[in-house]
C-alpha atoms as an extended CHARMM CRD file, in Angstrom:
* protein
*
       184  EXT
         1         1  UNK       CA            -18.1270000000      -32.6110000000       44.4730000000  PROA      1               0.0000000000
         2         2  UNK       CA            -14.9610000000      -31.4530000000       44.2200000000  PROA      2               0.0000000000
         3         3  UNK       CA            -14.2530000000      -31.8870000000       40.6750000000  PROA      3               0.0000000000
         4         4  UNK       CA            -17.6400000000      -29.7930000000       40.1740000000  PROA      4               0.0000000000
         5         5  UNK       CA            -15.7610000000      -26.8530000000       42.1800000000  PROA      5               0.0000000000
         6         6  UNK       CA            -12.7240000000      -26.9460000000       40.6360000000  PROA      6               0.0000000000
         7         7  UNK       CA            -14.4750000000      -26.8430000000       37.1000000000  PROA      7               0.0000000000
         8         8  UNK       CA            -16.3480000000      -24.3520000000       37.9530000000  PROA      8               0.0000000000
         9         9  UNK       CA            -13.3120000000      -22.0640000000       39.7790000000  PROA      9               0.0000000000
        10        10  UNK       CA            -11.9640000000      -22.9060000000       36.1120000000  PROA      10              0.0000000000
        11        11  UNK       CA            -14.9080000000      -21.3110000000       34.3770000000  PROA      11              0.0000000000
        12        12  UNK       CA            -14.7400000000      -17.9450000000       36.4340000000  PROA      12              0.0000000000
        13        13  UNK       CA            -10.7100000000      -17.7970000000       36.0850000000  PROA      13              0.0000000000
        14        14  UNK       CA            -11.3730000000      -18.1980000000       32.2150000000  PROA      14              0.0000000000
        15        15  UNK       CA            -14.2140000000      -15.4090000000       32.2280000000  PROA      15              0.0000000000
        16        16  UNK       CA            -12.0210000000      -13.2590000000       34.5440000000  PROA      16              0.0000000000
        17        17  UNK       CA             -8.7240000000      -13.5550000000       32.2030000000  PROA      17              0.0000000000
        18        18  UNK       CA            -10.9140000000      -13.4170000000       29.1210000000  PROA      18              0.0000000000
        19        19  UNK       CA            -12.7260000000       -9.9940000000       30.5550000000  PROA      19              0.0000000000
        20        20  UNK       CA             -9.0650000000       -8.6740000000       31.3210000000  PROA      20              0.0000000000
        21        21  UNK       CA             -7.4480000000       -9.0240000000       27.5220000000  PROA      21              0.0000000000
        22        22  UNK       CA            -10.1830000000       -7.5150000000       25.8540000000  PROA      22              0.0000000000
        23        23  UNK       CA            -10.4340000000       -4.6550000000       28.4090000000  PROA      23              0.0000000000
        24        24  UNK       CA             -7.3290000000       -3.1260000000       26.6420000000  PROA      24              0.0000000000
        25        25  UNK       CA             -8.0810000000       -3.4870000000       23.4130000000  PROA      25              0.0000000000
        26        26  UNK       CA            -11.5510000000       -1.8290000000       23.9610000000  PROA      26              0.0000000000
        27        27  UNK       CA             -9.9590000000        1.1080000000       25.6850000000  PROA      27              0.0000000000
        28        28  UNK       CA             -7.3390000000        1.0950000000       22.5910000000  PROA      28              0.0000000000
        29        29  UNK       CA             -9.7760000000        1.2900000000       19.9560000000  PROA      29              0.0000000000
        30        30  UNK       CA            -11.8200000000        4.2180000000       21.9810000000  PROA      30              0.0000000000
        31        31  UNK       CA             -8.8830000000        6.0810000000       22.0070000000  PROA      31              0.0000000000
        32        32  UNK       CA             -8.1220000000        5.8880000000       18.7330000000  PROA      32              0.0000000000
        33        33  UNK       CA            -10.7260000000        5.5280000000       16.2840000000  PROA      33              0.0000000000
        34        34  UNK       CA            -10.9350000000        4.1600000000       12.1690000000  PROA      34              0.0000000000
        35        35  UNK       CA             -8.8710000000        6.7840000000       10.1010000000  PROA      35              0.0000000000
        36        36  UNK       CA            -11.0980000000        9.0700000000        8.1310000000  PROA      36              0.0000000000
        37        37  UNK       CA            -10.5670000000        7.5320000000        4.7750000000  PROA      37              0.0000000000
        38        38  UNK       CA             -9.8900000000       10.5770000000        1.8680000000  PROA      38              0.0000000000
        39        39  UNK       CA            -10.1830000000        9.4270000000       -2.0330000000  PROA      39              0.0000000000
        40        40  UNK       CA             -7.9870000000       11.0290000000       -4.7330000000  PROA      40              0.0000000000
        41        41  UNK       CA             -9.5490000000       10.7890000000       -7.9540000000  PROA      41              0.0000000000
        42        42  UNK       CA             -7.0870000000        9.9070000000      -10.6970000000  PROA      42              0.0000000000
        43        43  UNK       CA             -5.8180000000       13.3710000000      -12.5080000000  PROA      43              0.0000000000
        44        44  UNK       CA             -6.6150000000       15.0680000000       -9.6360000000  PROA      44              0.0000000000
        45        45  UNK       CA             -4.1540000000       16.7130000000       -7.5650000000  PROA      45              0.0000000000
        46        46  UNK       CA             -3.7650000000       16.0830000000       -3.6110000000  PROA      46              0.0000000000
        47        47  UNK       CA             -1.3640000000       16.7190000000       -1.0190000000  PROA      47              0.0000000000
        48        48  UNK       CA              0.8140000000       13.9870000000       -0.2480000000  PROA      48              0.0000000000
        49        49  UNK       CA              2.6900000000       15.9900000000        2.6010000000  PROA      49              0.0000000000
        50        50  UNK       CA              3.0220000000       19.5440000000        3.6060000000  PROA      50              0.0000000000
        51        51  UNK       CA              4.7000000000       21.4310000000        0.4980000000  PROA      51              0.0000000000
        52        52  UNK       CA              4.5340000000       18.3510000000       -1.8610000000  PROA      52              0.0000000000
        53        53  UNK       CA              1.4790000000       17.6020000000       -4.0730000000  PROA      53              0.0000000000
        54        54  UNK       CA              0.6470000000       14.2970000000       -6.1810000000  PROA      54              0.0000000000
        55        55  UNK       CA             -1.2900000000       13.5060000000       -8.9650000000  PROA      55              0.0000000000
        56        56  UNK       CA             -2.2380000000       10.1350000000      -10.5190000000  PROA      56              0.0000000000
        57        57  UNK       CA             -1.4450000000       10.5110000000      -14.4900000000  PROA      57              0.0000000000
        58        58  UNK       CA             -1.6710000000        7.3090000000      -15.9810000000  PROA      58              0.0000000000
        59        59  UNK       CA             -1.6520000000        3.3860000000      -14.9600000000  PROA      59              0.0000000000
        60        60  UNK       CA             -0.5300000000        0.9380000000      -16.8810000000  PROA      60              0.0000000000
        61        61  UNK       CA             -1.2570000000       -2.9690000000      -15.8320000000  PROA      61              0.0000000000
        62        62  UNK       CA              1.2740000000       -5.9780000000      -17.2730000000  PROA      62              0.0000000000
        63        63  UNK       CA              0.8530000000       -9.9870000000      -17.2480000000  PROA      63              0.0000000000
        64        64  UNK       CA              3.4250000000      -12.4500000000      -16.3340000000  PROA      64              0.0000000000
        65        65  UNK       CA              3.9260000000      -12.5580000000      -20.2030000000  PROA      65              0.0000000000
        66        66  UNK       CA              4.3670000000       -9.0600000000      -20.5450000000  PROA      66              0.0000000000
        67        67  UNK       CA              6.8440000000       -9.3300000000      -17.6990000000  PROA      67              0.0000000000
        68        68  UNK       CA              8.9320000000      -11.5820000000      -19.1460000000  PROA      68              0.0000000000
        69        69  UNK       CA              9.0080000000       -9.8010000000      -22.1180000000  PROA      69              0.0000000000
        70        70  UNK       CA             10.2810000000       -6.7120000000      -20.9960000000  PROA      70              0.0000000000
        71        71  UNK       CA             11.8820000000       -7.3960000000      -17.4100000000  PROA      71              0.0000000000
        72        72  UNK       CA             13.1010000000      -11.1280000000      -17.5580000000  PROA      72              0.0000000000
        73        73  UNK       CA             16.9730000000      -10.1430000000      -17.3680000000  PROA      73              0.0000000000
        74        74  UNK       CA             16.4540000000       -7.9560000000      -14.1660000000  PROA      74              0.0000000000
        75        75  UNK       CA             13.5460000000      -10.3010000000      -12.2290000000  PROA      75              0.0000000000
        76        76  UNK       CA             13.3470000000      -13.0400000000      -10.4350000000  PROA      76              0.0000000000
        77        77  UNK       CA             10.1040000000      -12.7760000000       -9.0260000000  PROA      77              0.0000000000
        78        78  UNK       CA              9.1080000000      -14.3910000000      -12.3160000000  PROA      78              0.0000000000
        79        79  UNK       CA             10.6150000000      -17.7340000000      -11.3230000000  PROA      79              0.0000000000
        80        80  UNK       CA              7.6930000000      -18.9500000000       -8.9570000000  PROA      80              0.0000000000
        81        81  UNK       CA              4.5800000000      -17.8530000000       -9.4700000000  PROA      81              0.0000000000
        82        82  UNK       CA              1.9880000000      -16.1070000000      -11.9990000000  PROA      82              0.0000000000
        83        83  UNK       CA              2.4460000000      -12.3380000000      -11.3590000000  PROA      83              0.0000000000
        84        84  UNK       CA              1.2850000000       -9.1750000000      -12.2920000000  PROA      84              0.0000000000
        85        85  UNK       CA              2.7390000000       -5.6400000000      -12.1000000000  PROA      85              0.0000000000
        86        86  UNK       CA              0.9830000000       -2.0810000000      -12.1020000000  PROA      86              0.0000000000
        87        87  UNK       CA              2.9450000000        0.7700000000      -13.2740000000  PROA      87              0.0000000000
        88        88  UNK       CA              1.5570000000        4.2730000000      -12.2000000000  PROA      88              0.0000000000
        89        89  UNK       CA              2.9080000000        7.2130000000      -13.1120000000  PROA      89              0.0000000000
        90        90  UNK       CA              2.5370000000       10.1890000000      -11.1180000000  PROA      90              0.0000000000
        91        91  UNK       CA              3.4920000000       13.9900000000      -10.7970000000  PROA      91              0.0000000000
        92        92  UNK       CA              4.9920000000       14.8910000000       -8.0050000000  PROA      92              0.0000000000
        93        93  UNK       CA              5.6380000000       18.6740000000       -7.0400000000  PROA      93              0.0000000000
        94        94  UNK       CA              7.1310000000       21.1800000000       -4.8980000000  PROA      94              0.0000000000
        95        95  UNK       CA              4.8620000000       23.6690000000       -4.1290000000  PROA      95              0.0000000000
        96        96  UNK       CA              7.2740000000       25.8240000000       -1.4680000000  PROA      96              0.0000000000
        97        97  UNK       CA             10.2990000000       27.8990000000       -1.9170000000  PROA      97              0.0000000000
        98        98  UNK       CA             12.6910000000       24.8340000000       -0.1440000000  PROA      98              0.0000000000
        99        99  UNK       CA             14.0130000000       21.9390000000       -0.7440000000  PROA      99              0.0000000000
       100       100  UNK       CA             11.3790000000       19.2330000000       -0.1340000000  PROA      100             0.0000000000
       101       101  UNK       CA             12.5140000000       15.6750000000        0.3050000000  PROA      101             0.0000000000
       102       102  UNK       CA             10.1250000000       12.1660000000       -1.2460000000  PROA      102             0.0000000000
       103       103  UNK       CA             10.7290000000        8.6720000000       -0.2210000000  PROA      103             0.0000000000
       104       104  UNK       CA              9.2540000000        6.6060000000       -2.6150000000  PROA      104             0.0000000000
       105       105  UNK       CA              9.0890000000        3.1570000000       -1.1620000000  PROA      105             0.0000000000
       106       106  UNK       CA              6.7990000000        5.0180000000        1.5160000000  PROA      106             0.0000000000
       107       107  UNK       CA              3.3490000000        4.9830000000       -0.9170000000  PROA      107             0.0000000000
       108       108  UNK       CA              2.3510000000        1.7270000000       -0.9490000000  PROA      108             0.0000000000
       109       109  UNK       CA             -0.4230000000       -0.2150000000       -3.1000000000  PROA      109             0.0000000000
       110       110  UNK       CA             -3.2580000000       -0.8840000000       -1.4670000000  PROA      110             0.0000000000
       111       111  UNK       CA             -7.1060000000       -2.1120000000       -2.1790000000  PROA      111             0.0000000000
       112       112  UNK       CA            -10.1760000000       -3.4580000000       -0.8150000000  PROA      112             0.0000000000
       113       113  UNK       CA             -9.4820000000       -6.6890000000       -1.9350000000  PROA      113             0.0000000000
       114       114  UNK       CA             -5.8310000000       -6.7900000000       -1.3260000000  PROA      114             0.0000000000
       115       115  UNK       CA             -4.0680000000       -5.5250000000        2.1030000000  PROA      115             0.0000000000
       116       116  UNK       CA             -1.0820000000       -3.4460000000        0.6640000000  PROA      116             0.0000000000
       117       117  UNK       CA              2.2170000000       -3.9970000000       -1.0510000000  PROA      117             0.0000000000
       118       118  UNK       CA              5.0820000000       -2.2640000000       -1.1550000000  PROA      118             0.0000000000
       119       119  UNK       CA              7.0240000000       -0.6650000000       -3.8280000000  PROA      119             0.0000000000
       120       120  UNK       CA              8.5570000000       -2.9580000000       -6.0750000000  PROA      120             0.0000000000
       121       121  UNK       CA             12.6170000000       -2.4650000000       -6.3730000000  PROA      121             0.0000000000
       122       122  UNK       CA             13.5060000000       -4.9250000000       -9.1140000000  PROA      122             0.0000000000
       123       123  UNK       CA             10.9770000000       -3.2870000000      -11.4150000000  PROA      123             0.0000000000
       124       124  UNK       CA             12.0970000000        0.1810000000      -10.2260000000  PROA      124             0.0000000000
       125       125  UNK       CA             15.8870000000       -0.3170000000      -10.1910000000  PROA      125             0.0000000000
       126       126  UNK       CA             14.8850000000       -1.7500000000      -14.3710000000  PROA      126             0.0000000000
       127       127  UNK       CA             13.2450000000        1.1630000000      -15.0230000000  PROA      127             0.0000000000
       128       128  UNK       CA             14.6740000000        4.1110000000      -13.7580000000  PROA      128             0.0000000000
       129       129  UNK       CA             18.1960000000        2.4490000000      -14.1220000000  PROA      129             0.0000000000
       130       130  UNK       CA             20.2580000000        3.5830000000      -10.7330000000  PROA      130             0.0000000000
       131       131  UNK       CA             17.1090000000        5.0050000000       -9.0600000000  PROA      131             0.0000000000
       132       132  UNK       CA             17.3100000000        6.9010000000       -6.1940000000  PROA      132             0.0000000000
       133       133  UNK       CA             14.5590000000        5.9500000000       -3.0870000000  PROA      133             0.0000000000
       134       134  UNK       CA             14.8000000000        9.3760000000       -2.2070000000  PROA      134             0.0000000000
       135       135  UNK       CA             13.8300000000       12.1370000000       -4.1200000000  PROA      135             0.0000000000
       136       136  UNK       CA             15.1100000000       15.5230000000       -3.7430000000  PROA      136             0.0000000000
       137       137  UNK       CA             12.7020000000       18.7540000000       -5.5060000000  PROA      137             0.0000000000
       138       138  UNK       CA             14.2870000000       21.7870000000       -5.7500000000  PROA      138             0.0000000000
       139       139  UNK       CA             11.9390000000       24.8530000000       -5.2950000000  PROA      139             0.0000000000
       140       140  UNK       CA              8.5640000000       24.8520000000       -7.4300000000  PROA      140             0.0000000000
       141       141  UNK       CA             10.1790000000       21.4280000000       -9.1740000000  PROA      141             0.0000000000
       142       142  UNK       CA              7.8140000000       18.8920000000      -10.6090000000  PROA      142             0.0000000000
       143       143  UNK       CA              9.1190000000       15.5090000000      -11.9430000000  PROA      143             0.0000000000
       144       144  UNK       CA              7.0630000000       13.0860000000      -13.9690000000  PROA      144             0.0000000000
       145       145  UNK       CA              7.8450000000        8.9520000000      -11.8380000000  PROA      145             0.0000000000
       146       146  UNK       CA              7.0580000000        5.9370000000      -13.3360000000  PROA      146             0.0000000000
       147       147  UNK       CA              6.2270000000        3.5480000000       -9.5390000000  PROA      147             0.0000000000
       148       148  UNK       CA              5.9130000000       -0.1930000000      -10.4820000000  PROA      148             0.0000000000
       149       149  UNK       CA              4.1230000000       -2.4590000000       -8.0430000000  PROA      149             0.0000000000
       150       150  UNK       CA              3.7650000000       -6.1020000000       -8.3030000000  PROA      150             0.0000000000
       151       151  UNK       CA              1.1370000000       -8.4710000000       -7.0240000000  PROA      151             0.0000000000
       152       152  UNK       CA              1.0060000000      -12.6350000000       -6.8760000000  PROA      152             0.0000000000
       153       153  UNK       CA             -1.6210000000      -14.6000000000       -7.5630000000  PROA      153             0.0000000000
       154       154  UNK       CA             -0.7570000000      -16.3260000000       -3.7490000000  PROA      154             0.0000000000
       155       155  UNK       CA             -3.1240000000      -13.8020000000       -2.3860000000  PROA      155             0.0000000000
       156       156  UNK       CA             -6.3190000000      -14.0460000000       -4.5210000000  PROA      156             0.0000000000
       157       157  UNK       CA             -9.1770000000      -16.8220000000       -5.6740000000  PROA      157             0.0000000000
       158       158  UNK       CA             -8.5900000000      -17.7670000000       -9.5260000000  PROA      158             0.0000000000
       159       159  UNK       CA            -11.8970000000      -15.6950000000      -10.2520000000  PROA      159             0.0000000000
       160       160  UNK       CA            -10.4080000000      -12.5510000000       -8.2670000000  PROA      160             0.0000000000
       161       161  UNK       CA             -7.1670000000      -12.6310000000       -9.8660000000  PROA      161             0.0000000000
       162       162  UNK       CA             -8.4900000000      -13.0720000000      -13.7110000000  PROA      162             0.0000000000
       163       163  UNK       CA            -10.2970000000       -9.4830000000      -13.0900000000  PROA      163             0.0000000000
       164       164  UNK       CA             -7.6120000000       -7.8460000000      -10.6810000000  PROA      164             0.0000000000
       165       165  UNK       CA             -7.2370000000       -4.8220000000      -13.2300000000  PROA      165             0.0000000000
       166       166  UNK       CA            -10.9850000000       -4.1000000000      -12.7760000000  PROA      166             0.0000000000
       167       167  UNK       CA            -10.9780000000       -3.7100000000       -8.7860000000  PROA      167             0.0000000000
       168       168  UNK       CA             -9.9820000000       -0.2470000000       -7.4820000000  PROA      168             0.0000000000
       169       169  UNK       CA             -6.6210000000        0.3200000000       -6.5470000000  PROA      169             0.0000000000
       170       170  UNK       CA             -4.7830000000        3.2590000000       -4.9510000000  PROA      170             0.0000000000
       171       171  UNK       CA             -1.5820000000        4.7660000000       -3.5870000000  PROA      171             0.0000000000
       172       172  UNK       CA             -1.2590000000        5.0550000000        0.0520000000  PROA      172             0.0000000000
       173       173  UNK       CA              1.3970000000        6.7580000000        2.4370000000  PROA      173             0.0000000000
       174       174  UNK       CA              0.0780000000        7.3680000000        5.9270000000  PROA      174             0.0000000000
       175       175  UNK       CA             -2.6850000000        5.3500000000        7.5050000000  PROA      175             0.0000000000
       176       176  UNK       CA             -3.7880000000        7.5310000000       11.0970000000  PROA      176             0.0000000000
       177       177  UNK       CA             -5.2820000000        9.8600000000       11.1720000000  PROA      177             0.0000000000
       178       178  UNK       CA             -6.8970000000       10.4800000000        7.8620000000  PROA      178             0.0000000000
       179       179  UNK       CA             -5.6560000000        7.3840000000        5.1330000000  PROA      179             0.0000000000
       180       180  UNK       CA             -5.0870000000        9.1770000000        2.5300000000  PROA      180             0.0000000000
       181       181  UNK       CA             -5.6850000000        7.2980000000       -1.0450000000  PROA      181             0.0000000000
       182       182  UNK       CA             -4.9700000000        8.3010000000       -4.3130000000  PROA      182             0.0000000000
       183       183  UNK       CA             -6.9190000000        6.2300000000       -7.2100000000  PROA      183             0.0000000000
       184       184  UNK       CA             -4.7100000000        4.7640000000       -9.7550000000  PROA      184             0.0000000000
């Protein structure tokens, strides 16, 4: 008899503590709902902040070969695994009378088969030479950027990763409260 009462005070302290973590996380999401999500088309122009504008202009995808081709003195991502690399370049302008200030390791690549990944430094720093992860626009400037990301095969099926080129991909900066995307 006793064994039947302690199982069952075991039961309602497991409902009770169960009840009590998801509380929260109810009251979270209520609070602060899914980001409207906001498409770019490529060659269209959006706002990427207030005063600064950003348009898609080209994409260009390479294979490990490709890679090693080009980049093989300056990466060492190439060491380990079978990767790919997406180059986009983008206009970025300065649409006010000031000085307007762009980080670029803040857009990040992003799709619905792939979470996000950051900007890619090695291929960056090879490109662009001494590259500079700020970006400073004078008044009414616009500057043509070359942003190289890289993705590993570690994160897809052999199927998904043979056709990764033909999945949608996009740019990203903020995620709350509208996630902004811009199509590459």
């Amino acid at each position: 008899m006793k064994q039947k009462k302690k199982r069952g005070l075991i039961r309602i302290l497991s409902i009770i503590v169960i009840v009590c973590a998801i509380i929260p996380v109810i009251k979270v999401n209520q609070r602060y709902p899914e980001p409207k999500k906001v498409m770019i088309e490529k060659g269209i122009k959006g706002k990427q902040k207030e005063g600064l504008s950003l348009t898609i202009r080209e994409t260009k995808w390479l294979n490990r070969k490709e890679l090693e081709e080009n980049y093989a003195n300056t990466l060492t991502m190439l060491e380990k695994r079978d990767y790919k690399a997406v180059f986009v370049k983008a206009i970025l302008k300065n649409e006010t009378e000031q000085e307007q200030k762009f980080f670029v390791y803040n857009l990040y690549l992003e799709s619905d088969i792939y979470f996000y990944n950051g900007l890619d430094m090695e291929l960056y720093t090879a490109i662009e030479g001494n590259p500079a992860a700020e970006i400073i626009l004078k008044p009414k400037e616009e500057i043509l950027m070359t942003l190289p990301y890289s993705v590993s095969d570690l994160y897809f099926e052999k199927n998904q990763w043979e056709t990764l080129e033909e999945n949608l991909f996009y740019l990203v900066e903020e995620r709350y409260p509208e996630k902004i995307c811009w199509e590459i």
